[in-house]
Amino acid sequence: MMGKVEKYLLNKIQSDGAIHLTLIDPEKTTVALASSIAKKAEEGGTAGIMVGGSTFTSTSHLDKIVKTIKRTVKIPVILFPNNITGISRYADAIWFMSLLNSTDPYFLIGAQILGAPLIRKFGLEAIPMAYIIVGEGETAGVIGKAVPIPYAKPELAAVHALAAQYLGMRFIYLEGGSGAKTPVPAIMIKTVKQVIEVPLIVGGGIRERKHVESAVSAGANIIVTGNIIENADVKTKVTELVKTIKELKEKCRE
Ligand code: 1GP
């Protein structure tokens, strides 16, 4: 049941050690800007474009953004939905995610039940993923009614991740929240990695080379950056982050 985007991600993780994904929040961008960010991020070596954000609701705007990005880049476009309004027929795949530490059943399974028939109708590739909000959690934590796992409790993140793996989820996402002052700490990433075999995605507040170094050295397989890409010289920034990942991998091989 594994689709082509998932295969592509797994192959790329295997060959590159770890990969970078660029997150575009439709609410923060115009169609033209989103397409230019995606193009520059692709030139900088990002492996795929994720489209989503915690508070946006306009599916028509999302459709326009995804359609334009698809026309601009060859790398896959993966939806990162906050709700059923985050589903676009024009994407390649969707993170079919459950917010594992939400207190609201809607974010655990309700939205997924409503969204599933639409995903089938559109022929979107669904990639099962456990979404775990940690640290301050930021907007995603508030909107998703999560009880964020404190950074000082990495063992709690690990048991959430292990439960997700036993439930059959094929990716685990440790989310520090977009714009987090402190990205997910290395000790939490390491503790989670010790108990899971599936790939680990880490995002939230990753802005600098040292953040990428710390996350990848601790075992992150996918690094997601959003804010920094929207605000900075995209190509330069993505190139720097992707280069950091590659250098780390080469160091490991020596
Ligand atoms: C948020 O993890 C992502 O869902 C990205 O966070 O915007 O802080 O890079 P930033």
PDB file of C-alpha atoms and ligand atoms in Angstrom:
ATOM      1  CA  MET A   1       0.000   0.000   0.000  1.00  0.00           C
ATOM      2  CA  MET A   2       3.044   2.224   0.022  1.00  0.00           C
ATOM      3  CA  GLY A   3       2.771   4.909  -2.656  1.00  0.00           C
ATOM      4  CA  LYS A   4       5.378   6.566  -4.795  1.00  0.00           C
ATOM      5  CA  VAL A   5       5.947   9.676  -2.673  1.00  0.00           C
ATOM      6  CA  GLU A   6       6.547   7.575   0.436  1.00  0.00           C
ATOM      7  CA  LYS A   7       8.955   5.351  -1.517  1.00  0.00           C
ATOM      8  CA  TYR A   8      10.756   8.444  -2.793  1.00  0.00           C
ATOM      9  CA  LEU A   9      11.114   9.828   0.764  1.00  0.00           C
ATOM     10  CA  LEU A  10      12.399   6.504   2.124  1.00  0.00           C
ATOM     11  CA  ASN A  11      14.881   6.063  -0.733  1.00  0.00           C
ATOM     12  CA  LYS A  12      16.143   9.593  -0.313  1.00  0.00           C
ATOM     13  CA  ILE A  13      16.539   9.168   3.457  1.00  0.00           C
ATOM     14  CA  GLN A  14      18.482   5.993   2.793  1.00  0.00           C
ATOM     15  CA  SER A  15      20.787   7.566   0.239  1.00  0.00           C
ATOM     16  CA  ASP A  16      21.239  10.985   1.873  1.00  0.00           C
ATOM     17  CA  GLY A  17      21.054   9.996   5.555  1.00  0.00           C
ATOM     18  CA  ALA A  18      18.541  12.735   6.280  1.00  0.00           C
ATOM     19  CA  ILE A  19      16.491  15.090   4.124  1.00  0.00           C
ATOM     20  CA  HIS A  20      15.011  18.567   4.241  1.00  0.00           C
ATOM     21  CA  LEU A  21      11.398  19.471   3.516  1.00  0.00           C
ATOM     22  CA  THR A  22      10.172  23.016   2.981  1.00  0.00           C
ATOM     23  CA  LEU A  23       6.901  23.992   4.615  1.00  0.00           C
ATOM     24  CA  ILE A  24       4.752  26.661   3.009  1.00  0.00           C
ATOM     25  CA  ASP A  25       1.859  28.069   5.026  1.00  0.00           C
ATOM     26  CA  PRO A  26      -0.869  29.107   2.542  1.00  0.00           C
ATOM     27  CA  GLU A  27      -2.172  31.691   4.966  1.00  0.00           C
ATOM     28  CA  LYS A  28       1.139  33.547   4.986  1.00  0.00           C
ATOM     29  CA  THR A  29       1.754  33.568   1.246  1.00  0.00           C
ATOM     30  CA  THR A  30       0.294  34.682  -2.029  1.00  0.00           C
ATOM     31  CA  VAL A  31       0.133  32.239  -4.919  1.00  0.00           C
ATOM     32  CA  ALA A  32       3.074  33.959  -6.644  1.00  0.00           C
ATOM     33  CA  LEU A  33       5.212  34.004  -3.506  1.00  0.00           C
ATOM     34  CA  ALA A  34       4.500  30.350  -2.725  1.00  0.00           C
ATOM     35  CA  SER A  35       5.575  29.335  -6.197  1.00  0.00           C
ATOM     36  CA  SER A  36       8.766  31.391  -6.019  1.00  0.00           C
ATOM     37  CA  ILE A  37       9.616  29.944  -2.551  1.00  0.00           C
ATOM     38  CA  ALA A  38       9.054  26.411  -3.871  1.00  0.00           C
ATOM     39  CA  LYS A  39      11.230  27.017  -6.935  1.00  0.00           C
ATOM     40  CA  LYS A  40      14.105  28.468  -4.923  1.00  0.00           C
ATOM     41  CA  ALA A  41      13.825  25.757  -2.260  1.00  0.00           C
ATOM     42  CA  GLU A  42      14.021  23.104  -4.985  1.00  0.00           C
ATOM     43  CA  GLU A  43      17.112  24.777  -6.437  1.00  0.00           C
ATOM     44  CA  GLY A  44      18.593  24.790  -2.930  1.00  0.00           C
ATOM     45  CA  GLY A  45      18.166  21.009  -2.695  1.00  0.00           C
ATOM     46  CA  THR A  46      15.026  20.555  -0.587  1.00  0.00           C
ATOM     47  CA  ALA A  47      13.482  17.106  -1.103  1.00  0.00           C
ATOM     48  CA  GLY A  48       9.820  18.140  -1.165  1.00  0.00           C
ATOM     49  CA  ILE A  49       7.299  20.866  -0.437  1.00  0.00           C
ATOM     50  CA  MET A  50       4.837  20.556   2.411  1.00  0.00           C
ATOM     51  CA  VAL A  51       1.780  22.811   2.295  1.00  0.00           C
ATOM     52  CA  GLY A  52      -0.192  23.542   5.432  1.00  0.00           C
ATOM     53  CA  GLY A  53      -0.624  25.725   8.496  1.00  0.00           C
ATOM     54  CA  SER A  54      -2.441  25.664  11.816  1.00  0.00           C
ATOM     55  CA  THR A  55      -5.096  28.300  11.197  1.00  0.00           C
ATOM     56  CA  PHE A  56      -5.897  28.578   7.491  1.00  0.00           C
ATOM     57  CA  THR A  57      -9.322  27.564   6.188  1.00  0.00           C
ATOM     58  CA  SER A  58      -9.582  28.573   2.543  1.00  0.00           C
ATOM     59  CA  THR A  59      -9.487  25.448   0.393  1.00  0.00           C
ATOM     60  CA  SER A  60      -9.821  27.538  -2.781  1.00  0.00           C
ATOM     61  CA  HIS A  61      -6.653  29.487  -1.887  1.00  0.00           C
ATOM     62  CA  LEU A  62      -4.926  26.206  -1.006  1.00  0.00           C
ATOM     63  CA  ASP A  63      -5.946  24.723  -4.374  1.00  0.00           C
ATOM     64  CA  LYS A  64      -4.493  27.701  -6.243  1.00  0.00           C
ATOM     65  CA  ILE A  65      -1.243  27.508  -4.273  1.00  0.00           C
ATOM     66  CA  VAL A  66      -0.814  23.754  -4.713  1.00  0.00           C
ATOM     67  CA  LYS A  67      -1.676  23.895  -8.423  1.00  0.00           C
ATOM     68  CA  THR A  68       0.878  26.635  -9.038  1.00  0.00           C
ATOM     69  CA  ILE A  69       3.608  24.920  -6.994  1.00  0.00           C
ATOM     70  CA  LYS A  70       2.971  21.699  -8.921  1.00  0.00           C
ATOM     71  CA  ARG A  71       3.488  23.550 -12.194  1.00  0.00           C
ATOM     72  CA  THR A  72       6.736  25.055 -10.874  1.00  0.00           C
ATOM     73  CA  VAL A  73       8.635  22.167  -9.261  1.00  0.00           C
ATOM     74  CA  LYS A  74       9.359  18.500  -9.918  1.00  0.00           C
ATOM     75  CA  ILE A  75       9.752  17.482  -6.269  1.00  0.00           C
ATOM     76  CA  PRO A  76       6.602  16.142  -4.548  1.00  0.00           C
ATOM     77  CA  VAL A  77       4.022  18.386  -2.937  1.00  0.00           C
ATOM     78  CA  ILE A  78       2.728  16.884   0.311  1.00  0.00           C
ATOM     79  CA  LEU A  79      -0.240  18.290   2.198  1.00  0.00           C
ATOM     80  CA  PHE A  80       0.205  18.953   5.918  1.00  0.00           C
ATOM     81  CA  PRO A  81      -3.446  19.446   6.919  1.00  0.00           C
ATOM     82  CA  ASN A  82      -4.732  21.219  10.014  1.00  0.00           C
ATOM     83  CA  ASN A  83      -8.277  20.122   9.206  1.00  0.00           C
ATOM     84  CA  ILE A  84     -10.396  18.766   6.360  1.00  0.00           C
ATOM     85  CA  THR A  85     -10.062  22.177   4.684  1.00  0.00           C
ATOM     86  CA  GLY A  86      -6.358  21.360   4.240  1.00  0.00           C
ATOM     87  CA  ILE A  87      -7.079  18.767   1.518  1.00  0.00           C
ATOM     88  CA  SER A  88      -6.350  19.708  -2.085  1.00  0.00           C
ATOM     89  CA  ARG A  89      -6.942  17.439  -5.082  1.00  0.00           C
ATOM     90  CA  TYR A  90      -3.871  18.891  -6.803  1.00  0.00           C
ATOM     91  CA  ALA A  91      -1.212  17.593  -4.369  1.00  0.00           C
ATOM     92  CA  ASP A  92       0.840  14.423  -4.781  1.00  0.00           C
ATOM     93  CA  ALA A  93       0.308  13.099  -1.266  1.00  0.00           C
ATOM     94  CA  ILE A  94      -1.032  13.941   2.160  1.00  0.00           C
ATOM     95  CA  TRP A  95       0.388  13.305   5.600  1.00  0.00           C
ATOM     96  CA  PHE A  96      -2.519  11.275   6.985  1.00  0.00           C
ATOM     97  CA  MET A  97      -1.877  12.370  10.512  1.00  0.00           C
ATOM     98  CA  SER A  98      -3.320  12.026  13.965  1.00  0.00           C
ATOM     99  CA  LEU A  99      -2.421  14.520  16.676  1.00  0.00           C
ATOM    100  CA  LEU A 100      -1.496  11.916  19.215  1.00  0.00           C
ATOM    101  CA  ASN A 101      -1.452  14.108  22.300  1.00  0.00           C
ATOM    102  CA  SER A 102      -4.618  16.056  21.555  1.00  0.00           C
ATOM    103  CA  THR A 103      -7.348  16.041  24.188  1.00  0.00           C
ATOM    104  CA  ASP A 104      -9.954  16.408  21.438  1.00  0.00           C
ATOM    105  CA  PRO A 105     -11.092  13.232  19.634  1.00  0.00           C
ATOM    106  CA  TYR A 106     -11.692  15.372  16.541  1.00  0.00           C
ATOM    107  CA  PHE A 107      -7.942  15.778  16.018  1.00  0.00           C
ATOM    108  CA  LEU A 108      -7.247  12.154  16.932  1.00  0.00           C
ATOM    109  CA  ILE A 109      -9.699  10.503  14.525  1.00  0.00           C
ATOM    110  CA  GLY A 110     -12.700  12.769  13.775  1.00  0.00           C
ATOM    111  CA  ALA A 111     -11.153  14.887  11.015  1.00  0.00           C
ATOM    112  CA  GLN A 112      -9.530  11.775   9.538  1.00  0.00           C
ATOM    113  CA  ILE A 113     -12.919  10.040   9.195  1.00  0.00           C
ATOM    114  CA  LEU A 114     -14.382  13.087   7.464  1.00  0.00           C
ATOM    115  CA  GLY A 115     -11.339  13.534   5.222  1.00  0.00           C
ATOM    116  CA  ALA A 116     -10.771   9.908   4.206  1.00  0.00           C
ATOM    117  CA  PRO A 117     -13.500   9.704   1.502  1.00  0.00           C
ATOM    118  CA  LEU A 118     -12.239  12.936  -0.049  1.00  0.00           C
ATOM    119  CA  ILE A 119      -8.688  11.612  -0.154  1.00  0.00           C
ATOM    120  CA  ARG A 120      -9.959   8.466  -1.876  1.00  0.00           C
ATOM    121  CA  LYS A 121     -12.033  10.467  -4.337  1.00  0.00           C
ATOM    122  CA  PHE A 122      -9.059  12.670  -5.246  1.00  0.00           C
ATOM    123  CA  GLY A 123      -6.690   9.682  -5.506  1.00  0.00           C
ATOM    124  CA  LEU A 124      -4.248  11.312  -3.091  1.00  0.00           C
ATOM    125  CA  GLU A 125      -1.482   9.179  -1.633  1.00  0.00           C
ATOM    126  CA  ALA A 126      -2.043   8.992   2.137  1.00  0.00           C
ATOM    127  CA  ILE A 127       1.073   8.610   4.269  1.00  0.00           C
ATOM    128  CA  PRO A 128       0.228   7.606   7.857  1.00  0.00           C
ATOM    129  CA  MET A 129       1.989   9.813  10.368  1.00  0.00           C
ATOM    130  CA  ALA A 130       1.836  10.419  14.117  1.00  0.00           C
ATOM    131  CA  TYR A 131       1.995  14.089  15.031  1.00  0.00           C
ATOM    132  CA  ILE A 132       3.289  14.768  18.548  1.00  0.00           C
ATOM    133  CA  ILE A 133       3.412  18.298  19.885  1.00  0.00           C
ATOM    134  CA  VAL A 134       6.275  19.020  22.259  1.00  0.00           C
ATOM    135  CA  GLY A 135       7.746  21.986  24.099  1.00  0.00           C
ATOM    136  CA  GLU A 136       5.678  25.167  23.952  1.00  0.00           C
ATOM    137  CA  GLY A 137       3.653  23.782  21.037  1.00  0.00           C
ATOM    138  CA  GLU A 138       2.854  27.275  19.756  1.00  0.00           C
ATOM    139  CA  THR A 139      -0.276  27.747  17.601  1.00  0.00           C
ATOM    140  CA  ALA A 140      -0.477  24.075  16.583  1.00  0.00           C
ATOM    141  CA  GLY A 141      -0.721  23.143  20.257  1.00  0.00           C
ATOM    142  CA  VAL A 142      -3.539  25.592  20.970  1.00  0.00           C
ATOM    143  CA  ILE A 143      -5.573  24.838  17.837  1.00  0.00           C
ATOM    144  CA  GLY A 144      -5.063  21.089  18.207  1.00  0.00           C
ATOM    145  CA  LYS A 145      -5.982  21.182  21.911  1.00  0.00           C
ATOM    146  CA  ALA A 146      -2.814  19.307  22.725  1.00  0.00           C
ATOM    147  CA  VAL A 147      -1.119  18.720  26.036  1.00  0.00           C
ATOM    148  CA  PRO A 148       2.401  19.431  24.774  1.00  0.00           C
ATOM    149  CA  ILE A 149       5.107  17.125  26.095  1.00  0.00           C
ATOM    150  CA  PRO A 150       7.684  19.190  28.006  1.00  0.00           C
ATOM    151  CA  TYR A 151      11.190  19.148  26.554  1.00  0.00           C
ATOM    152  CA  ALA A 152      12.393  17.915  29.964  1.00  0.00           C
ATOM    153  CA  LYS A 153      10.346  14.714  29.573  1.00  0.00           C
ATOM    154  CA  PRO A 154      11.845  12.977  26.518  1.00  0.00           C
ATOM    155  CA  GLU A 155      10.758   9.558  27.797  1.00  0.00           C
ATOM    156  CA  LEU A 156       7.111  10.665  27.416  1.00  0.00           C
ATOM    157  CA  ALA A 157       7.715  11.560  23.781  1.00  0.00           C
ATOM    158  CA  ALA A 158       9.314   8.139  23.303  1.00  0.00           C
ATOM    159  CA  VAL A 159       6.295   6.218  24.611  1.00  0.00           C
ATOM    160  CA  HIS A 160       3.955   8.261  22.410  1.00  0.00           C
ATOM    161  CA  ALA A 161       6.163   7.456  19.414  1.00  0.00           C
ATOM    162  CA  LEU A 162       6.353   3.778  20.290  1.00  0.00           C
ATOM    163  CA  ALA A 163       2.567   3.542  20.608  1.00  0.00           C
ATOM    164  CA  ALA A 164       2.255   5.212  17.191  1.00  0.00           C
ATOM    165  CA  GLN A 165       4.618   2.707  15.649  1.00  0.00           C
ATOM    166  CA  TYR A 166       2.703  -0.204  17.177  1.00  0.00           C
ATOM    167  CA  LEU A 167      -0.484   1.304  15.704  1.00  0.00           C
ATOM    168  CA  GLY A 168       1.149   1.108  12.273  1.00  0.00           C
ATOM    169  CA  MET A 169       1.962   4.770  11.680  1.00  0.00           C
ATOM    170  CA  ARG A 170       4.890   4.918   9.290  1.00  0.00           C
ATOM    171  CA  PHE A 171       6.380   8.308  10.225  1.00  0.00           C
ATOM    172  CA  ILE A 172       6.624  10.130  13.557  1.00  0.00           C
ATOM    173  CA  TYR A 173       6.689  13.946  13.683  1.00  0.00           C
ATOM    174  CA  LEU A 174       8.056  15.724  16.756  1.00  0.00           C
ATOM    175  CA  GLU A 175       6.599  19.219  16.457  1.00  0.00           C
ATOM    176  CA  GLY A 176       8.022  22.043  18.546  1.00  0.00           C
ATOM    177  CA  GLY A 177       5.503  24.454  16.943  1.00  0.00           C
ATOM    178  CA  SER A 178       6.108  26.868  14.110  1.00  0.00           C
ATOM    179  CA  GLY A 179       8.233  29.766  15.317  1.00  0.00           C
ATOM    180  CA  ALA A 180       9.251  27.970  18.525  1.00  0.00           C
ATOM    181  CA  LYS A 181      11.991  29.848  20.356  1.00  0.00           C
ATOM    182  CA  THR A 182      13.766  26.576  21.146  1.00  0.00           C
ATOM    183  CA  PRO A 183      13.721  23.723  18.629  1.00  0.00           C
ATOM    184  CA  VAL A 184      13.166  20.131  19.781  1.00  0.00           C
ATOM    185  CA  PRO A 185      16.229  19.260  21.903  1.00  0.00           C
ATOM    186  CA  ALA A 186      18.711  16.560  20.874  1.00  0.00           C
ATOM    187  CA  ILE A 187      18.012  14.479  23.987  1.00  0.00           C
ATOM    188  CA  MET A 188      14.323  14.174  23.071  1.00  0.00           C
ATOM    189  CA  ILE A 189      15.139  13.204  19.466  1.00  0.00           C
ATOM    190  CA  LYS A 190      17.693  10.643  20.671  1.00  0.00           C
ATOM    191  CA  THR A 191      15.331   9.133  23.247  1.00  0.00           C
ATOM    192  CA  VAL A 192      12.576   8.746  20.647  1.00  0.00           C
ATOM    193  CA  LYS A 193      14.963   7.296  18.054  1.00  0.00           C
ATOM    194  CA  GLN A 194      16.095   4.643  20.502  1.00  0.00           C
ATOM    195  CA  VAL A 195      12.657   3.029  20.528  1.00  0.00           C
ATOM    196  CA  ILE A 196      11.381   3.418  16.952  1.00  0.00           C
ATOM    197  CA  GLU A 197      12.356   1.988  13.585  1.00  0.00           C
ATOM    198  CA  VAL A 198      10.208   4.297  11.429  1.00  0.00           C
ATOM    199  CA  PRO A 199      11.589   7.626  10.169  1.00  0.00           C
ATOM    200  CA  LEU A 200      11.503  10.612  12.498  1.00  0.00           C
ATOM    201  CA  ILE A 201      10.467  14.068  11.321  1.00  0.00           C
ATOM    202  CA  VAL A 202      11.503  17.083  13.404  1.00  0.00           C
ATOM    203  CA  GLY A 203      10.318  20.666  13.016  1.00  0.00           C
ATOM    204  CA  GLY A 204       9.518  23.900  14.790  1.00  0.00           C
ATOM    205  CA  GLY A 205      11.987  26.733  15.380  1.00  0.00           C
ATOM    206  CA  ILE A 206      14.798  25.319  13.253  1.00  0.00           C
ATOM    207  CA  ARG A 207      16.543  28.435  11.981  1.00  0.00           C
ATOM    208  CA  GLU A 208      20.264  27.912  12.103  1.00  0.00           C
ATOM    209  CA  ARG A 209      22.934  25.503  10.997  1.00  0.00           C
ATOM    210  CA  LYS A 210      23.548  24.469  14.605  1.00  0.00           C
ATOM    211  CA  HIS A 211      19.878  23.469  15.016  1.00  0.00           C
ATOM    212  CA  VAL A 212      20.086  21.189  11.969  1.00  0.00           C
ATOM    213  CA  GLU A 213      23.400  19.734  13.168  1.00  0.00           C
ATOM    214  CA  SER A 214      21.951  18.974  16.576  1.00  0.00           C
ATOM    215  CA  ALA A 215      18.724  17.387  15.244  1.00  0.00           C
ATOM    216  CA  VAL A 216      20.381  15.281  12.540  1.00  0.00           C
ATOM    217  CA  SER A 217      23.196  14.124  14.837  1.00  0.00           C
ATOM    218  CA  ALA A 218      20.556  13.042  17.345  1.00  0.00           C
ATOM    219  CA  GLY A 219      18.834  10.934  14.669  1.00  0.00           C
ATOM    220  CA  ALA A 220      16.237  13.074  12.866  1.00  0.00           C
ATOM    221  CA  ASN A 221      15.564  11.738   9.353  1.00  0.00           C
ATOM    222  CA  ILE A 222      13.511  14.645   8.036  1.00  0.00           C
ATOM    223  CA  ILE A 223      14.039  18.284   8.949  1.00  0.00           C
ATOM    224  CA  VAL A 224      11.126  20.637   8.287  1.00  0.00           C
ATOM    225  CA  THR A 225      11.560  24.387   8.120  1.00  0.00           C
ATOM    226  CA  GLY A 226       8.817  26.914   7.509  1.00  0.00           C
ATOM    227  CA  ASN A 227       9.247  30.364   9.005  1.00  0.00           C
ATOM    228  CA  ILE A 228      12.868  30.834   8.123  1.00  0.00           C
ATOM    229  CA  ILE A 229      12.204  29.949   4.503  1.00  0.00           C
ATOM    230  CA  GLU A 230       9.398  32.470   4.249  1.00  0.00           C
ATOM    231  CA  ASN A 231      11.472  35.270   5.716  1.00  0.00           C
ATOM    232  CA  ALA A 232      14.944  34.661   4.357  1.00  0.00           C
ATOM    233  CA  ASP A 233      16.717  34.419   1.030  1.00  0.00           C
ATOM    234  CA  VAL A 234      15.187  31.021   0.352  1.00  0.00           C
ATOM    235  CA  LYS A 235      17.755  29.524  -2.001  1.00  0.00           C
ATOM    236  CA  THR A 236      20.735  30.518   0.156  1.00  0.00           C
ATOM    237  CA  LYS A 237      19.076  29.306   3.351  1.00  0.00           C
ATOM    238  CA  VAL A 238      17.923  25.963   1.942  1.00  0.00           C
ATOM    239  CA  THR A 239      21.313  25.382   0.325  1.00  0.00           C
ATOM    240  CA  GLU A 240      22.979  26.033   3.709  1.00  0.00           C
ATOM    241  CA  LEU A 241      20.649  23.639   5.570  1.00  0.00           C
ATOM    242  CA  VAL A 242      20.887  20.886   2.936  1.00  0.00           C
ATOM    243  CA  LYS A 243      24.697  21.270   2.836  1.00  0.00           C
ATOM    244  CA  THR A 244      24.824  20.915   6.628  1.00  0.00           C
ATOM    245  CA  ILE A 245      22.866  17.648   6.421  1.00  0.00           C
ATOM    246  CA  LYS A 246      25.159  16.313   3.666  1.00  0.00           C
ATOM    247  CA  GLU A 247      28.331  17.233   5.550  1.00  0.00           C
ATOM    248  CA  LEU A 248      27.065  15.456   8.663  1.00  0.00           C
ATOM    249  CA  LYS A 249      26.330  12.342   6.652  1.00  0.00           C
ATOM    250  CA  GLU A 250      29.800  12.384   5.104  1.00  0.00           C
ATOM    251  CA  LYS A 251      31.344  12.801   8.572  1.00  0.00           C
ATOM    252  CA  CYS A 252      29.398   9.744   9.786  1.00  0.00           C
ATOM    253  CA  ARG A 253      30.742   7.678   6.880  1.00  0.00           C
ATOM    254  CA  GLU A 254      34.405   8.551   7.552  1.00  0.00           C
TER     255      GLU A 254
HETATM  256  C1  1GP B   1       5.767  23.830  11.831  1.00  0.00           C
HETATM  257  O1  1GP B   1       7.515  22.299  12.166  1.00  0.00           O
HETATM  258  C2  1GP B   1       7.034  23.263  11.309  1.00  0.00           C
HETATM  259  O2  1GP B   1       4.724  22.960  11.664  1.00  0.00           O
HETATM  260  C3  1GP B   1       8.015  24.319  10.932  1.00  0.00           C
HETATM  261  O3  1GP B   1       8.302  25.225  11.971  1.00  0.00           O
HETATM  262  O4  1GP B   1       8.004  27.460  10.920  1.00  0.00           O
HETATM  263  O5  1GP B   1       9.382  27.203  12.986  1.00  0.00           O
HETATM  264  O6  1GP B   1      10.205  26.346  10.807  1.00  0.00           O
HETATM  265  P1  1GP B   1       9.007  26.633  11.652  1.00  0.00           P
END
